mmCIF file of C-alpha atoms in Angstrom:
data_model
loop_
_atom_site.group_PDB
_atom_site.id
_atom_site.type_symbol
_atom_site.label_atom_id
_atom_site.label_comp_id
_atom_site.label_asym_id
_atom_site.label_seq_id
_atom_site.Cartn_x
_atom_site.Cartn_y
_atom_site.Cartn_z
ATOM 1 C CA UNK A 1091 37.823 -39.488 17.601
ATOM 2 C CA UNK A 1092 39.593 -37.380 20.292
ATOM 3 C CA UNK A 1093 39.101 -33.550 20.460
ATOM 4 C CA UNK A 1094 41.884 -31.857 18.061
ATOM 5 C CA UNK A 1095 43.617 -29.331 19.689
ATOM 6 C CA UNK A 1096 42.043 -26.659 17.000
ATOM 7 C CA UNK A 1097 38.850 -27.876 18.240
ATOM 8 C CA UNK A 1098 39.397 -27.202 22.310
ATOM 9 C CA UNK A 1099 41.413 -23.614 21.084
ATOM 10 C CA UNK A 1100 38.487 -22.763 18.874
ATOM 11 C CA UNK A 1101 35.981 -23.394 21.806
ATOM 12 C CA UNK A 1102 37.912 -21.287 24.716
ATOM 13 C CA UNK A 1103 38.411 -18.253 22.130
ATOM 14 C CA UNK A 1104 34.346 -18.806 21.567
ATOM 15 C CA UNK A 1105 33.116 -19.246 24.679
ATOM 16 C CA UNK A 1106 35.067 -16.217 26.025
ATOM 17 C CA UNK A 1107 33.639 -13.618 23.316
ATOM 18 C CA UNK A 1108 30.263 -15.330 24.206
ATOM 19 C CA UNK A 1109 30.810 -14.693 27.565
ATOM 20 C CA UNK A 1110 32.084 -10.961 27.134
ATOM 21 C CA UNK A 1111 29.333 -9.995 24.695
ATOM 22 C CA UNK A 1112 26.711 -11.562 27.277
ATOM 23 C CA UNK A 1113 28.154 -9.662 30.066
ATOM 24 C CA UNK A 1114 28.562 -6.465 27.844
ATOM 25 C CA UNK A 1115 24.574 -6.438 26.806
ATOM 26 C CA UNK A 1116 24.019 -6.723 31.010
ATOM 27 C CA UNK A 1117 22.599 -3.212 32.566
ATOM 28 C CA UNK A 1118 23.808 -2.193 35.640
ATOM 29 C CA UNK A 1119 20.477 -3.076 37.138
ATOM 30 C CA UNK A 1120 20.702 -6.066 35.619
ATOM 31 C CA UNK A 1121 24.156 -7.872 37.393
ATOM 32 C CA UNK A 1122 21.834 -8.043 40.608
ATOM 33 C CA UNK A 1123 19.372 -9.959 38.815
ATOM 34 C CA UNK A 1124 19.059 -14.346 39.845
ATOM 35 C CA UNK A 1125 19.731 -16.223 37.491
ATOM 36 C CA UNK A 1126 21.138 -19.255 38.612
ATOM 37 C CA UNK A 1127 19.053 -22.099 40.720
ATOM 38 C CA UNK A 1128 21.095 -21.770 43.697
ATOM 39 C CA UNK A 1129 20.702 -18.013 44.201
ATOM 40 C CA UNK A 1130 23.581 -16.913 42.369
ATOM 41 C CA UNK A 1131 23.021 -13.529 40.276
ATOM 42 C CA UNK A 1132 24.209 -12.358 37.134
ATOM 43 C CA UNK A 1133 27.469 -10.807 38.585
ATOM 44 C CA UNK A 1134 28.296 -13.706 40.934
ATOM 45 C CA UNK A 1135 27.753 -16.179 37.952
ATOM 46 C CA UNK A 1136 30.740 -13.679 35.845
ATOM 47 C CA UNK A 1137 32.780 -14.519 38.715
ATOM 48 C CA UNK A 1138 32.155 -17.887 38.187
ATOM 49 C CA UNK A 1139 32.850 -18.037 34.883
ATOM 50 C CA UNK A 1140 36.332 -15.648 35.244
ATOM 51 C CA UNK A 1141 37.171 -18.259 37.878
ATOM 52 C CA UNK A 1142 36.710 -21.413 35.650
ATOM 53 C CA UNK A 1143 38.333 -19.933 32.642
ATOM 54 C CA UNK A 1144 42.046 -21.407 33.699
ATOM 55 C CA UNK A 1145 40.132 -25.209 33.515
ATOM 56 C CA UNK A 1146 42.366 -26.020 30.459
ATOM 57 C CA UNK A 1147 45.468 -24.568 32.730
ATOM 58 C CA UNK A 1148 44.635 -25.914 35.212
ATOM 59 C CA UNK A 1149 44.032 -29.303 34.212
ATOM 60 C CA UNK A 1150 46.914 -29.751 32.171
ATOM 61 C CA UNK A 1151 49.220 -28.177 35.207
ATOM 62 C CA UNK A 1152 47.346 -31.119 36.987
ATOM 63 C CA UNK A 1153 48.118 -33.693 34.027
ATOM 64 C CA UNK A 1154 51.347 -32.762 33.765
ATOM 65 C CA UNK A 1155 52.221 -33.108 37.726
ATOM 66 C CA UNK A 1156 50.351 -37.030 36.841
ATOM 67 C CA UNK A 1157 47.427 -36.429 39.373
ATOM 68 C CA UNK A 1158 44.688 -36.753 36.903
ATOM 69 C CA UNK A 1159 41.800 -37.282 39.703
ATOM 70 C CA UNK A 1160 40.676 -35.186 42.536
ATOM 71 C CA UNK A 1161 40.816 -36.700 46.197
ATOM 72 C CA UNK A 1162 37.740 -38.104 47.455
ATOM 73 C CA UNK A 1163 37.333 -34.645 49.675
ATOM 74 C CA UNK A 1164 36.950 -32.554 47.012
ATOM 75 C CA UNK A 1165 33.384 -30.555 47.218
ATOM 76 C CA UNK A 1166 32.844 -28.757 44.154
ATOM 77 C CA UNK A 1167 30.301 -26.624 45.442
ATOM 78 C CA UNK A 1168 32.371 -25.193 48.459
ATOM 79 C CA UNK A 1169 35.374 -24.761 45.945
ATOM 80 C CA UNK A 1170 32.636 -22.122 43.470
ATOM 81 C CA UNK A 1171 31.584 -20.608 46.915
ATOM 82 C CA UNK A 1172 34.871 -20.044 47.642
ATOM 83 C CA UNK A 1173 36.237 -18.771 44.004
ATOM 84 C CA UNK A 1174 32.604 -16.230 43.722
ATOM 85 C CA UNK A 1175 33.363 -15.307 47.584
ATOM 86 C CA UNK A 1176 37.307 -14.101 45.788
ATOM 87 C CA UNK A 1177 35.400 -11.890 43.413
ATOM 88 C CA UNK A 1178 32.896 -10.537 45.778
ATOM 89 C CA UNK A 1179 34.350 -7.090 45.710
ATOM 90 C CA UNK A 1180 35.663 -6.984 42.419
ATOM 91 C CA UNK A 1181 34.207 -4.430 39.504
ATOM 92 C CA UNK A 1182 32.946 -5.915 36.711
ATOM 93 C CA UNK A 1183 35.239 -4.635 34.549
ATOM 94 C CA UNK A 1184 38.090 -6.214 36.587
ATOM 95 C CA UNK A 1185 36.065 -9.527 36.784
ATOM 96 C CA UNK A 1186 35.989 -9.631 33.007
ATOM 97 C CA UNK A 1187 39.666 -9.079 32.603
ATOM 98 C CA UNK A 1188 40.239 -11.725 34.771
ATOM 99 C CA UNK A 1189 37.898 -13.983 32.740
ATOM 100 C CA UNK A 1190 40.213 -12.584 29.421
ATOM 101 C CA UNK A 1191 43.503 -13.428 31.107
ATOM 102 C CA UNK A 1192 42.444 -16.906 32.105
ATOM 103 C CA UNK A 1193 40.782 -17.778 28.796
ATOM 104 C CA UNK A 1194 44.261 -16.737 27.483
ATOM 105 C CA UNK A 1195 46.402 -18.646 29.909
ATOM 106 C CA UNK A 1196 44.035 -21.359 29.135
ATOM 107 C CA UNK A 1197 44.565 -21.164 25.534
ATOM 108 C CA UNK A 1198 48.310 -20.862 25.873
ATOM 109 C CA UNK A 1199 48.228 -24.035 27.586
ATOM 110 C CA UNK A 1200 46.568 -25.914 25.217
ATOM 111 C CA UNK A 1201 48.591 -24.548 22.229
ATOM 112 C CA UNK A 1202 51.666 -25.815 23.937
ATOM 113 C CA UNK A 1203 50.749 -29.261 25.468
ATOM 114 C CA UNK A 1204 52.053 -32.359 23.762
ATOM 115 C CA UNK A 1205 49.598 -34.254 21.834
ATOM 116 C CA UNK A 1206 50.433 -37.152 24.308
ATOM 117 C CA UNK A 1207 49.209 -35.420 27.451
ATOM 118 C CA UNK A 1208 45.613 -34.253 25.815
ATOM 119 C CA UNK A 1209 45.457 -37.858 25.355
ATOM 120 C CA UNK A 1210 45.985 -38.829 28.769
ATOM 121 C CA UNK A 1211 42.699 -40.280 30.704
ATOM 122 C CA UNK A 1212 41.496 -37.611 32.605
ATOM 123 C CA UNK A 1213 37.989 -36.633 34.787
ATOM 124 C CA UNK A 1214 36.779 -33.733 36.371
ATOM 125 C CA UNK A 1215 35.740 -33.900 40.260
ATOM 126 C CA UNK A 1216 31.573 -33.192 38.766
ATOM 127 C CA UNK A 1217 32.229 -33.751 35.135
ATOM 128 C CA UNK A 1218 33.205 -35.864 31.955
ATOM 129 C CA UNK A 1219 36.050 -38.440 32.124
ATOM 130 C CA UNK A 1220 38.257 -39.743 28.809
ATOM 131 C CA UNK A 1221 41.437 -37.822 27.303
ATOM 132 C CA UNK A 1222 41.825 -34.952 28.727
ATOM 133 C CA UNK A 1223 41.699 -32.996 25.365
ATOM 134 C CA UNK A 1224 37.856 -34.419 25.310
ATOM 135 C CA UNK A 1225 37.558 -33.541 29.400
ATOM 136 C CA UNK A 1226 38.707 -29.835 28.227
ATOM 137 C CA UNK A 1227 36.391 -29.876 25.444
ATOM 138 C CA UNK A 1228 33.141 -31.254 26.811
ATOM 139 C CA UNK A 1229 33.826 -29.037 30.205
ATOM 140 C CA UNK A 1230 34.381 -25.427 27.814
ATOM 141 C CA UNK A 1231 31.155 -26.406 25.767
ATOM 142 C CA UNK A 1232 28.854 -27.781 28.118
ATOM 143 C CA UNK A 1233 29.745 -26.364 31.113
ATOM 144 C CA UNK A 1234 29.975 -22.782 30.025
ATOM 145 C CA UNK A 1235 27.223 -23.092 27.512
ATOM 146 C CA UNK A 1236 24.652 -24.121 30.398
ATOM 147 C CA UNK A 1237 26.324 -20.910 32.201
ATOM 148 C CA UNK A 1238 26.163 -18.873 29.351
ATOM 149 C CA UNK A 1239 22.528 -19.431 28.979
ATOM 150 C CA UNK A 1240 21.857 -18.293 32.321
ATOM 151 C CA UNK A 1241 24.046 -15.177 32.464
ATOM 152 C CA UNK A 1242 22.330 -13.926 29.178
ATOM 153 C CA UNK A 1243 18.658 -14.990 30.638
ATOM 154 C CA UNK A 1244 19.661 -11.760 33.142
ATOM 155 C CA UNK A 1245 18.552 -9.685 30.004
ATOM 156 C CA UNK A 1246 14.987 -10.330 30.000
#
């Protein structure tokens, strides 16, 4: 059964308290901290995370446009480098109300896309393929969740 649009709104308003109550328990000392398996820290992995918050925008500005697949030059990896890099001189408070404003631009998106384009077949460049409300879905809960994890392992 395809995501239900109360399902992918319920998981962005989630995932960004998780994510703001994660960074919020975070010492100073702690943003510095590695967490991530590629040398990111604690701080660079919020800027990650503020970054990928517009997904659901993004994707259905994407959708909507009807260029549902990334070109074969896409490189994930040089695309976070590049989106962290943006952030690099940011304050964390600033980073998190950039995370906020994309979750909610993300949400707003989703609240007002037809039912026919979350069922449009859809895939992220390094991700899940299907309707794009699923795409949305998986990418919020699994993607953030394995993010999530790591942020709060910054902690202790």
């Amino acid at each position: 059964m395809p995501a239900s649009r109360e399902d992918i709104l319920a998981a962005l308003k989630s995932t960004c308290e998780q994510i703001e109550d994660a960074a919020a328990a975070l010492l100073e000392s702690q943003w510095s901290s590695g967490v991530y398996e590629n040398g990111w820290n604690a701080r660079q992995l919020l800027c990650h995370l503020a970054a990928d918050a517009s997904l659901a925008s993004v994707q259905i500005t994407v959708a909507k446009a009807r260029s549902l697949r990334p070109g074969p030059s896409f490189d994930q990896d040089a695309f976070n480098a590049v989106q962290v890099a943006a952030r690099r001189e940011m304050a964390v408070s600033e980073i998190i109300k950039e995370l906020r404003s994309n979750f909610e631009r993300s949400i707003e998106a989703v609240a007002a896309a037809p039912d026919e384009l979350l069922a449009q077949p859809a895939k992220l460049a390094d991700g899940p393929e299907g309707p794009l409300g699923d795409v949305i879905l998986e990418a919020v809960r699994e993607h953030n969740a394995m993010h999530l994890a790591d942020l709060r392992s910054a902690t202790g």
